[in-house]
Each structure stands twice: as structure tokens, then as C-alpha cells.
Coordinates of C-alpha atoms and ligand atoms in Angstrom, one line a residue:
M1 CA 0.0 0.0 0.0
E2 CA 1.4 3.3 -1.1
Y3 CA 0.3 6.5 0.7
R4 CA 1.7 10.0 0.1
Q5 CA -0.1 13.2 0.7
T6 CA 0.7 16.8 1.5
D7 CA -1.2 16.8 4.8
A8 CA 0.9 13.9 5.7
P9 CA -0.3 10.9 7.6
P10 CA 2.1 9.5 10.2
S11 CA 4.9 7.7 8.5
Y12 CA 5.0 3.9 8.5
D13 CA 7.9 3.9 11.0
S14 CA 6.1 6.2 13.4
V15 CA 3.1 4.0 13.6
M16 CA 5.1 0.9 14.1
N17 CA 5.6 -0.2 17.6
Q18 CA 9.2 0.8 18.1
N19 CA 9.7 -1.7 20.8
T20 CA 8.8 -4.6 18.5
S21 CA 11.5 -5.5 16.2
P22 CA 10.0 -6.8 13.0
P23 CA 10.9 -10.3 12.1
S24 CA 13.4 -10.7 9.3
Y25 CA 12.0 -11.7 5.9
P26 CA 14.5 -14.1 4.5
S27 CA 12.6 -15.1 1.4
L28 CA 11.2 -11.7 0.5
Q29 CA 11.4 -10.4 -3.0
V30 CA 12.6 -6.8 -3.2
L31 CA 10.3 -4.7 -5.3
S32 CA 13.1 -3.3 -7.5
A33 CA 12.9 -1.3 -10.6
T34 CA 13.7 -4.3 -12.7
Q35 CA 10.7 -6.2 -11.2
I36 CA 8.3 -3.4 -11.9
Q37 CA 7.4 -4.6 -15.4
P38 CA 4.9 -2.4 -16.9
Y39 CA 1.4 -3.9 -17.0
Y40 CA 2.4 -7.1 -15.3
I41 CA 2.5 -8.2 -11.7
P42 CA 5.6 -9.9 -10.6
Q43 CA 4.7 -13.2 -9.1
P44 CA 4.7 -14.6 -6.5
T45 CA 3.8 -11.7 -4.3
P46 CA 6.1 -10.8 -1.4
Q47 CA 5.9 -13.1 1.5
I48 CA 5.5 -12.0 5.1
P49 CA 6.5 -14.6 7.6
A50 CA 3.9 -15.3 10.2
P51 CA 5.1 -14.8 13.7
C52 CA 4.5 -18.4 14.5
V53 CA 6.3 -19.5 11.5
V54 CA 7.6 -22.8 12.8
E55 CA 4.4 -24.0 14.2
T56 CA 2.4 -22.9 11.1
I57 CA 4.8 -24.5 8.7
S58 CA 4.9 -27.7 10.6
T59 CA 1.1 -27.9 10.7
Q60 CA 0.9 -27.1 7.1
R61 CA 3.4 -29.7 6.2
R62 CA 1.2 -32.2 7.9
H63 CA -1.7 -31.1 5.7
V64 CA 0.5 -31.3 2.6
L65 CA 1.6 -34.8 3.6
S66 CA -1.9 -36.0 4.3
Y67 CA -3.0 -34.5 1.0
K68 CA -0.2 -36.2 -0.9
S69 CA -1.0 -39.5 0.8
K70 CA -4.6 -39.1 -0.4
R71 CA -3.3 -38.4 -3.9
C72 CA -1.3 -41.6 -3.6
C73 CA -4.5 -43.5 -3.5
Y74 CA -5.2 -42.1 -7.0
G75 CA -1.7 -42.0 -8.4
G76 CA 0.6 -44.2 -6.3
S77 CA 4.3 -43.5 -6.4
G78 CA 4.2 -43.5 -10.2
G79 CA 2.4 -40.2 -9.8
S80 CA 1.5 -37.8 -12.5
A81 CA 1.5 -40.0 -15.6
F82 CA -1.1 -42.3 -14.0
V83 CA -3.1 -39.4 -12.8
V84 CA -3.1 -37.9 -16.3
V85 CA -4.3 -41.3 -17.7
L86 CA -7.0 -41.4 -15.0
L87 CA -8.1 -37.9 -16.0
I88 CA -8.4 -38.7 -19.6
I89 CA -10.4 -41.8 -18.8
A90 CA -12.6 -39.8 -16.5
V91 CA -13.4 -37.2 -19.1
G92 CA -14.0 -39.9 -21.7
L93 CA -16.5 -41.7 -19.5
G94 CA -18.1 -38.5 -18.4
V95 CA -17.3 -39.4 -14.8
H96 CA -17.8 -36.6 -12.3
Y97 CA -14.7 -36.6 -10.1
G98 CA -14.2 -35.1 -6.7
S99 CA -13.6 -31.4 -6.9
S100 CA -10.1 -31.3 -5.3
L101 CA -8.7 -33.6 -7.9
W102 CA -9.8 -31.2 -10.6
T103 CA -8.5 -28.2 -8.7
L104 CA -5.1 -29.8 -8.6
S105 CA -5.1 -29.9 -12.3
G106 CA -5.6 -26.2 -12.7
K107 CA -8.0 -24.2 -14.8
D108 CA -9.9 -25.3 -17.8
K109 CA -10.1 -28.8 -16.3
E110 CA -13.5 -28.5 -14.7
T111 CA -15.4 -30.1 -17.5
D112 CA -19.1 -29.8 -17.0
I113 CA -20.8 -32.5 -19.0
C114 CA -24.4 -31.7 -20.1
T115 CA -27.1 -33.9 -21.6
P116 CA -27.8 -33.1 -25.3
S117 CA -31.2 -31.8 -24.4
S118 CA -29.9 -29.6 -21.6
V119 CA -32.2 -26.6 -20.8
N120 CA -31.0 -23.7 -18.7
C121 CA -33.0 -22.5 -15.7
D122 CA -35.8 -25.1 -15.8
G123 CA -35.0 -26.3 -12.3
K124 CA -33.6 -29.6 -13.6
R125 CA -29.9 -30.2 -13.4
D126 CA -28.7 -31.4 -16.8
C127 CA -25.0 -30.8 -16.4
S128 CA -22.7 -32.7 -14.1
R129 CA -21.5 -29.6 -12.4
G130 CA -24.8 -27.8 -12.6
S131 CA -23.8 -24.9 -14.8
D132 CA -27.2 -25.0 -16.6
E133 CA -28.9 -24.0 -13.3
S134 CA -26.2 -21.8 -11.7
R135 CA -27.0 -18.5 -13.4
C136 CA -30.7 -18.1 -12.9
V137 CA -30.8 -15.9 -9.8
R138 CA -29.6 -12.4 -9.2
F139 CA -30.3 -9.4 -7.0
G140 CA -31.4 -6.0 -8.4
T141 CA -31.7 -2.6 -6.8
A142 CA -32.7 -2.8 -3.1
N143 CA -31.8 -6.4 -3.2
E144 CA -34.8 -7.3 -5.3
L145 CA -34.7 -11.0 -5.9
Q146 CA -34.8 -11.7 -9.7
V147 CA -35.3 -15.1 -11.2
M148 CA -34.8 -16.3 -14.7
T149 CA -36.6 -19.4 -15.9
S150 CA -36.4 -21.2 -19.2
K151 CA -40.0 -20.1 -20.0
A152 CA -39.5 -16.4 -19.2
G153 CA -36.0 -16.1 -20.8
S154 CA -35.3 -13.0 -18.7
F155 CA -34.8 -12.0 -15.1
L156 CA -38.1 -11.1 -13.4
P157 CA -38.9 -10.1 -9.8
V158 CA -40.7 -12.7 -7.5
C159 CA -44.1 -12.0 -6.0
A160 CA -44.1 -11.6 -2.2
Q161 CA -47.3 -13.7 -1.9
G162 CA -46.6 -17.1 -0.5
W163 CA -43.0 -16.2 0.5
S164 CA -41.8 -17.7 3.7
K165 CA -38.7 -18.0 5.8
S166 CA -38.2 -21.5 4.7
I167 CA -38.3 -20.5 1.0
A168 CA -35.9 -17.6 1.8
D169 CA -33.5 -20.0 3.5
Q170 CA -33.6 -22.5 0.6
T171 CA -33.0 -19.8 -1.9
C172 CA -30.0 -18.4 0.0
Q173 CA -28.7 -22.0 0.4
Q174 CA -29.0 -22.4 -3.3
L175 CA -26.8 -19.3 -3.7
G176 CA -24.1 -20.7 -1.4
F177 CA -25.1 -19.0 1.9
R178 CA -26.0 -20.9 5.0
Q179 CA -29.5 -19.3 5.5
S180 CA -31.3 -16.1 4.8
Y181 CA -30.8 -13.0 6.8
A182 CA -33.7 -10.7 6.0
V183 CA -36.7 -10.3 3.7
D184 CA -38.5 -7.1 2.7
V185 CA -41.4 -6.4 0.5
L186 CA -40.9 -4.0 -2.4
Q187 CA -43.4 -2.1 -4.5
S188 CA -42.6 -3.1 -8.0
S189 CA -43.3 -1.3 -11.3
S190 CA -42.4 -4.3 -13.4
S191 CA -44.9 -5.6 -16.0
A192 CA -43.9 -9.3 -15.6
F193 CA -43.3 -11.4 -12.6
Q194 CA -42.5 -14.8 -11.3
S195 CA -45.1 -16.1 -8.8
L196 CA -44.4 -18.9 -6.4
N197 CA -45.9 -22.4 -7.0
S198 CA -47.6 -24.0 -4.1
R199 CA -44.6 -26.3 -3.5
F200 CA -40.9 -25.4 -3.4
S201 CA -38.9 -27.9 -5.5
N202 CA -35.1 -27.8 -5.0
T203 CA -34.4 -24.4 -6.7
I204 CA -36.2 -21.1 -6.8
Q205 CA -36.3 -21.2 -10.7
G206 CA -38.0 -24.6 -10.5
S207 CA -40.6 -23.2 -8.1
V208 CA -42.0 -20.2 -9.9
N209 CA -44.2 -19.5 -12.9
I210 CA -44.4 -16.4 -15.1
S211 CA -47.2 -14.1 -14.2
S212 CA -48.4 -10.7 -15.5
S213 CA -49.1 -9.4 -12.1
C214 CA -48.5 -9.8 -8.3
P215 CA -51.0 -9.1 -5.6
L216 CA -50.5 -5.4 -4.8
Q217 CA -47.4 -5.4 -7.1
Q218 CA -45.4 -6.6 -4.1
T219 CA -42.1 -8.3 -4.7
V220 CA -39.4 -9.9 -2.6
S221 CA -36.2 -8.2 -1.4
L222 CA -33.9 -10.8 0.0
W223 CA -30.7 -10.5 2.0
C224 CA -28.7 -13.7 2.5
C225 CA -26.4 -12.2 5.1
D226 CA -25.8 -9.0 7.0
C227 CA -22.8 -7.4 5.3
G228 CA -20.7 -4.3 4.8
R229 CA -21.3 -2.8 8.2
P230 CA -18.1 -2.9 10.3
P231 CA -18.6 -2.9 14.1
V232 CA -16.1 0.0 14.3
S233 CA -16.6 3.2 12.4
T234 CA -13.8 5.4 13.6
R235 CA -10.5 5.5 11.9
I236 CA -7.1 6.9 12.6
I237 CA -7.5 10.4 11.1
G238 CA -5.2 11.0 8.2
G239 CA -3.4 7.8 9.1
A240 CA -2.8 4.7 7.1
V241 CA -3.0 2.0 9.7
A242 CA -6.4 0.5 9.8
A243 CA -8.3 0.4 13.1
E244 CA -9.2 -3.0 14.5
G245 CA -12.6 -4.0 13.3
Q246 CA -12.7 -1.3 10.6
W247 CA -12.4 -3.8 7.6
P248 CA -13.5 -7.1 9.2
W249 CA -13.8 -8.8 5.8
Q250 CA -10.1 -8.4 5.0
A251 CA -8.4 -11.8 4.6
S252 CA -4.7 -12.6 4.6
L253 CA -3.9 -15.6 2.5
H254 CA -0.8 -17.4 3.7
F255 CA 1.0 -19.7 1.3
R256 CA 3.0 -22.2 3.3
G257 CA 3.1 -19.9 6.3
Y258 CA 3.7 -16.6 4.6
H259 CA 1.3 -13.8 3.7
T260 CA 1.1 -13.9 0.0
C261 CA -2.2 -12.3 -1.0
G262 CA -5.2 -10.5 0.3
G263 CA -8.8 -11.6 0.0
T264 CA -12.3 -10.6 1.0
L265 CA -14.9 -12.6 2.9
V266 CA -18.2 -12.3 1.0
A267 CA -20.2 -15.1 2.6
P268 CA -19.5 -17.4 5.6
D269 CA -17.8 -20.0 3.4
F270 CA -16.4 -17.9 0.6
I271 CA -13.4 -15.6 0.0
I272 CA -12.9 -13.6 -3.2
T273 CA -9.4 -13.1 -4.3
A274 CA -7.2 -12.7 -7.4
A275 CA -6.6 -15.5 -9.9
H276 CA -2.9 -14.3 -10.2
C277 CA -2.3 -15.4 -6.6
F278 CA -2.3 -19.0 -8.0
P279 CA 0.2 -19.0 -10.8
Q280 CA -0.8 -21.9 -13.1
E281 CA 2.8 -22.9 -13.8
I282 CA 3.6 -23.6 -10.2
S283 CA 1.3 -26.5 -9.2
D284 CA 2.0 -26.0 -5.5
Y285 CA 0.0 -22.8 -5.5
L286 CA -3.1 -24.7 -6.7
L287 CA -3.0 -27.1 -3.8
P288 CA -5.6 -26.0 -1.3
S289 CA -3.7 -27.6 1.6
N290 CA -0.8 -25.2 1.0
W291 CA -3.0 -22.2 2.0
Q292 CA -4.2 -20.9 5.3
V293 CA -6.7 -18.0 5.6
Y294 CA -6.8 -15.5 8.4
I295 CA -9.7 -13.2 8.6
G296 CA -10.4 -9.9 10.4
M297 CA -7.1 -9.3 11.9
V298 CA -5.1 -6.1 11.7
S299 CA -1.6 -7.4 12.6
Q300 CA 0.4 -10.3 11.2
L301 CA 1.8 -10.6 14.7
K302 CA -1.6 -11.4 16.2
L303 CA -3.0 -14.1 14.0
P304 CA -6.4 -15.5 14.9
S305 CA -7.1 -19.2 14.3
S306 CA -6.9 -20.0 10.7
Y307 CA -9.2 -21.5 8.1
N308 CA -8.2 -24.1 5.6
V309 CA -9.1 -23.9 2.0
K310 CA -11.4 -26.6 0.7
K311 CA -11.2 -25.6 -3.0
I312 CA -9.7 -22.9 -5.2
T313 CA -11.7 -21.9 -8.2
I314 CA -10.0 -19.7 -10.8
H315 CA -11.9 -17.9 -13.5
E316 CA -11.9 -20.1 -16.6
N317 CA -11.1 -17.1 -18.8
Y318 CA -8.4 -15.5 -16.6
D319 CA -5.6 -14.4 -18.9
P320 CA -2.3 -14.2 -17.1
D321 CA -0.8 -12.0 -19.8
T322 CA -3.5 -9.3 -19.8
K323 CA -4.8 -9.9 -16.3
N324 CA -8.3 -10.0 -17.7
N325 CA -10.8 -11.8 -15.3
D326 CA -8.3 -11.8 -12.5
I327 CA -10.6 -13.3 -9.9
A328 CA -10.8 -16.5 -7.9
L329 CA -13.1 -18.0 -5.3
L330 CA -11.9 -19.9 -2.2
I331 CA -14.3 -22.1 -0.3
L332 CA -13.3 -22.5 3.3
N333 CA -13.3 -25.7 5.3
R334 CA -15.8 -24.3 7.8
P335 CA -18.0 -21.3 7.9
V336 CA -16.8 -18.0 9.5
S337 CA -19.1 -16.8 12.2
N338 CA -19.2 -13.4 13.9
I339 CA -17.2 -11.7 11.2
Q340 CA -19.1 -9.4 8.9
P341 CA -18.5 -10.0 5.2
A342 CA -18.3 -7.2 2.6
C343 CA -21.5 -6.9 0.5
L344 CA -21.4 -8.0 -3.1
P345 CA -22.8 -5.3 -5.4
V346 CA -26.3 -6.0 -6.8
F347 CA -26.8 -6.3 -10.5
G348 CA -26.6 -2.9 -12.2
Q349 CA -25.2 -1.1 -9.1
T350 CA -22.6 1.4 -10.2
F351 CA -20.2 3.5 -8.3
S352 CA -19.5 6.6 -10.3
P353 CA -16.0 7.8 -11.1
G354 CA -14.9 10.0 -8.3
S355 CA -16.7 7.9 -5.6
K356 CA -14.6 7.7 -2.5
C357 CA -13.6 4.1 -2.0
W358 CA -11.0 2.4 0.2
T359 CA -8.5 -0.3 -0.4
T360 CA -6.7 -2.3 2.3
G361 CA -3.9 -4.8 2.6
F362 CA -0.8 -6.1 4.1
G363 CA 1.3 -5.3 1.0
V364 CA 4.5 -3.4 0.8
T365 CA 4.3 0.2 1.9
S366 CA 6.8 1.8 -0.4
K367 CA 8.5 0.9 -3.6
G368 CA 11.8 -0.8 -2.9
S369 CA 10.6 -2.0 0.5
D370 CA 11.7 -5.6 1.1
S371 CA 8.8 -6.6 3.3
G372 CA 5.1 -6.4 3.5
S373 CA 3.3 -4.5 6.2
I374 CA 2.9 -6.1 9.6
F375 CA -0.2 -3.9 10.1
L376 CA -3.3 -3.7 7.9
M377 CA -3.0 -0.5 5.9
E378 CA -5.8 1.5 4.4
V379 CA -6.0 4.2 1.8
A380 CA -8.8 6.2 0.2
V381 CA -8.8 6.0 -3.5
D382 CA -11.0 7.5 -6.3
L383 CA -12.6 5.4 -8.9
I384 CA -11.2 6.4 -12.3
D385 CA -13.2 6.3 -15.5
L386 CA -12.3 3.5 -17.9
A387 CA -11.8 5.9 -20.8
V388 CA -9.5 8.1 -18.7
C389 CA -7.6 5.0 -17.5
N390 CA -7.2 3.9 -21.1
K391 CA -5.7 7.2 -22.3
P392 CA -2.3 6.9 -24.0
T393 CA -0.7 8.7 -21.1
V394 CA -2.2 6.3 -18.6
Y395 CA -2.6 2.6 -19.5
N396 CA -3.0 3.1 -23.3
G397 CA -5.9 0.7 -24.0
L398 CA -4.9 -2.1 -21.6
I399 CA -7.9 -1.7 -19.3
T400 CA -10.8 -4.1 -20.2
E401 CA -14.4 -3.9 -19.1
T402 CA -13.8 -6.4 -16.3
M403 CA -11.2 -4.0 -14.8
Q404 CA -11.6 -0.9 -12.7
C405 CA -8.9 1.7 -12.1
A406 CA -8.7 3.4 -8.8
G407 CA -6.2 5.7 -7.1
D408 CA -5.0 9.1 -7.8
L409 CA -3.6 10.2 -11.2
M410 CA -1.3 12.5 -9.3
G411 CA 0.2 9.4 -7.7
G412 CA 0.8 8.5 -4.1
K413 CA -2.4 6.6 -3.1
D414 CA -2.2 3.0 -4.3
S415 CA -2.2 -0.6 -3.5
C416 CA 1.1 -2.5 -4.0
Q417 CA 2.7 -5.9 -4.1
G418 CA 1.2 -8.2 -1.5
D419 CA -2.1 -6.3 -1.5
S420 CA -3.2 -8.4 -4.5
G421 CA -6.5 -10.2 -4.1
G422 CA -7.6 -7.8 -1.4
P423 CA -10.6 -5.5 -1.4
L424 CA -11.5 -2.2 -3.0
V425 CA -14.7 -1.3 -1.2
C426 CA -17.1 1.6 -1.8
K427 CA -19.9 2.8 0.5
A428 CA -23.5 3.0 -0.5
D429 CA -26.6 3.2 1.8
D430 CA -24.3 2.8 4.8
R431 CA -22.8 -0.4 3.7
W432 CA -19.5 -1.2 2.1
Y433 CA -19.6 -3.0 -1.2
L434 CA -16.8 -5.0 -2.7
T435 CA -16.2 -3.1 -5.9
G436 CA -12.8 -4.3 -6.9
V437 CA -10.2 -7.0 -6.3
T438 CA -6.6 -5.7 -6.2
S439 CA -5.0 -6.9 -9.4
W440 CA -2.1 -5.0 -11.0
G441 CA -0.5 -1.8 -11.9
D442 CA 2.6 -0.3 -13.4
G443 CA 4.6 0.1 -10.2
C444 CA 2.9 1.6 -7.1
G445 CA 1.8 5.1 -6.5
K446 CA 3.2 6.4 -9.7
K447 CA 1.8 9.5 -11.4
N448 CA -0.7 8.5 -14.2
H449 CA -0.4 4.8 -13.2
P450 CA -3.2 4.1 -10.8
G451 CA -4.0 0.7 -9.3
V452 CA -6.0 -1.7 -11.5
Y453 CA -8.7 -3.8 -9.8
S454 CA -10.9 -6.6 -11.1
N455 CA -14.4 -5.1 -11.6
V456 CA -16.6 -7.1 -9.3
G457 CA -19.8 -5.7 -10.7
R458 CA -18.8 -7.1 -14.1
L459 CA -17.9 -10.4 -12.6
L460 CA -21.0 -10.9 -10.5
T461 CA -22.5 -13.6 -12.7
W462 CA -19.3 -15.6 -12.4
I463 CA -19.2 -15.1 -8.6
H464 CA -22.8 -16.1 -8.0
G465 CA -22.6 -19.0 -10.4
K466 CA -19.5 -20.4 -8.7
M467 CA -20.9 -19.8 -5.2
Q468 CA -23.9 -21.9 -6.3
Q469 CA -21.9 -24.7 -7.8
E470 CA -19.5 -24.9 -4.8
R471 CA -22.1 -24.3 -2.1
P472 CA -21.2 -25.9 1.2
Ligands
LIG1 C1 1.2 -6.7 -7.2 O1 2.2 -6.9 -7.7 C2 0.6 -5.3 -7.4 N1 -0.2 -0.5 -7.8 C3 -0.6 -5.0 -6.8 C4 -1.1 -3.7 -7.0 C5 -0.5 -2.8 -7.8 C6 0.7 -3.2 -8.4 C7 1.2 -4.4 -8.2 C8 -1.1 -1.5 -8.0 O2 0.6 -7.5 -6.4

């Protein structure tokens, strides 16, 4: 995180506890000029040793070992060749294998096999991984529940009549949440609706029928969890160290005991992070057992108990060269309780250029620094219009629709190496929404080179789809 301003915040050193000597960072990469390749993020990101390095590493080694021993059941000591043969046979037979086996193999391997007569959003699962039924629900303004059915062919609001807590819970569970949080009734001006059938059958899209009206035009607004409202709302004025509880959804992803990337809790079982945190060419990064997730803490010296990763899902169309679709979803081994997730934006929600948003992370605090930050750092950034960010003097056309620039064109306020995968959040209606995922940039804090974030609003269909497919 880079932070320079004229009305200067306290320097990093001045906010550090002077009595605590920072641990040495033996394996850290120095962010040198040669590493700052324009438009490309050097990988892997810097690694901050956890204070309990020995213990953490030994625990993780146990995980790795048990993982490997499981794999031996598939592959034996002959290893990879046999696994490859197995995979080929599996695809050939259309066998639906356990998810972690696929994850191991990296992206593009999650073949979803569909029946020839597969129909999307008819409530019947025709594909082995359920992709035909995973993009049929979304939320509109005011969290209006909108359902697509094969018959309607478009997203329509759902009539409030007949709605119950049980249907709300089942719908939220379909979307990857544990239960529902709140239901409201909206006054709709729509001219077509979905009305509930008398029986709920598995999915919400399988339980509604198209209708030209709703009683009193009342439709359902559904919340699957409370989100985006931190318990603490004060912050260190002008400073850059985050107050405890300010950004509870912030995750620190440790690869073999070292902070490597940020992440954001978006539901009790799910973390959103960046695809580039899992370089495809290094298979170790794709092993869930090599990762530990810490959530809600503000110091790498005070780690809470960790979560294991059950599965890493990387966007199928992530392009490591352009960083397009730089997003990944982690499912945790157990649900997080008592920590507020950030809200996911609703469909069509926009944050206008110039919106005040914040990005947070444990990344390096100045160019050339050889270590990440022990403390969670925060910085206010402005959203920057796509066309401005694509100007020849800025990123000269490299910014796609699934990216969002944020920072300050004058330089100084930026995320940096090690912040990757972490949140860019913007406030609306008193809640913080995950607007971006820290992705890349030409250096850090440089004039005319703001931070580039994955555009969460543009990747919502992917996020909801995967949360449904991977639901706990
Ligand atoms: C990185 O390497 C990185 N200044 C993250 C953010 C930015 C640049 C690089 C944005 O993880």
C-alpha cells in the first residue's frame, strides 16, 4: 500500500511499535525497478512470515503430507502419468470426479458434462456440475430477488405472496449461503413477474411460474447475510494504519506460512481473491492444503485461528498476460461466524467515477521495500473512469471492461505488491460493497499509473454462479 499526501499521515515507521523489532524476511522479494514490469504483476507476491512460522509451517506440512498421501490413493508413487491417464479416462467416460482432484489440475479442467437436451434454468440439473442451473438468480436494486426461468427467458422479480422464511433459507442456500438474513417487501413497477408455486422444489427457478401481475405489485427483497457494516466506524484520522474492526472482511492468505495475497470474505464460506495469486505454472499454488486463511485481523503478529481452503476456483477465462478476469473464489473448510462479510454489489449497481472508496492490505508500503506490512494498511482511492484510464498517457488501452482503475492520477495513493486479491470497497446506503479486487498496476503510487482492480460488478454472474456450484 502506497500512501503519500501533502497533509501527511504518520509515517509507517512512526506508527510501528518501536519496541517490536520486525521479524526478518528471509525469502522476500525486493520490489526493485527491474521487477516493476509495466502492466504485469511480478509473481509470486512478497511473503511476510507469520510470527508463529515454525508452528504454522509444521502444521501445514502435515496437511500437505496427508493431502499427498490421499493423492497416492489415486496416483501411487508412479504419480503424475497415471493421474493424467485417469483424468483422460474420467473425461472420456463423463465421470464426475471429486472437486479437489480437478482443482489440482488447474483451470480449464472442470469439464461440465451436459445432456444433449440440456435446458438452462428449468429447475432440472442437466450438467454434471450444474452450470445449466447456476446463473438463474440475481439481485437487483434494493436487493430485489430476480429469477430467470427457461420459459421467461429474462430475469423477473418474484411476487411476495406465498413467500416464507423456509423459501428464503432454501433460496439463500442455493446461492451458497447458510441461510437467509432478512426479507423485505418491495413495491414493483415491473410488468412481468414470477409467482411462487404451491410447492418449493429444489431451486427457486424450479418453483415459480411467469405471471403478468403480483398481488399489490409486491415483490421480494432478499438478504442472504448481513454485510458491509463494520462494528467499528472510527479510523485513525489522516493515518494509514487500519483500526481494528474497521475492515472485518479483510483476509490474509498465507501460502506455506507466509502472507502472499489479500482476500475478501463475501459469505460465511467464501473468499474472493485474485486469480494471479495462484500461478498456473507452479502447481503448489493450486493445492488448497498449502494455503491458510486469516480473517479480520489487523496485525500479522496477532493471528487468529486459521481456516483451511477446501477448494480454489479460478476464473476459466483468466488471462495471465493481460490480467483479464483476475478473480478466484476460495471455499473454506468451515463457515466463518461473527465476522461481517463485505457486501457483493447488486446487478446494475454502479459507483460513479470520483466515488470515495478504500483499499486495504498487508502489502509493501513503499516501492523498494523488502517486506510487506505487519499492520493492515488502508488508503482512500478515487474510482477512475475506464476511458480516462485507457488514455495513451495512462494505460493506453490495456484496461478491459472487467477491470476498474482506482487511485490518484497524481500518484501516491495506491495498493502495491502483497495487497493483491484484497478488497476495494465503496460505501452506499451505509454499507461497504466489494467493488474491486486488487489486481495489477505499473509500479505503485506512480503518477498516471493508478491501481487496477478486477471489476466485481462485471464479474457478478461468475461469482454467484460459482458460489452456487460450490455451495457448502
Ligand atoms: C502486485 O504486484 C501489485 N499499484 C498490486 C497492486 C498494484 C501493483 C502491483 C497497483 O501485487
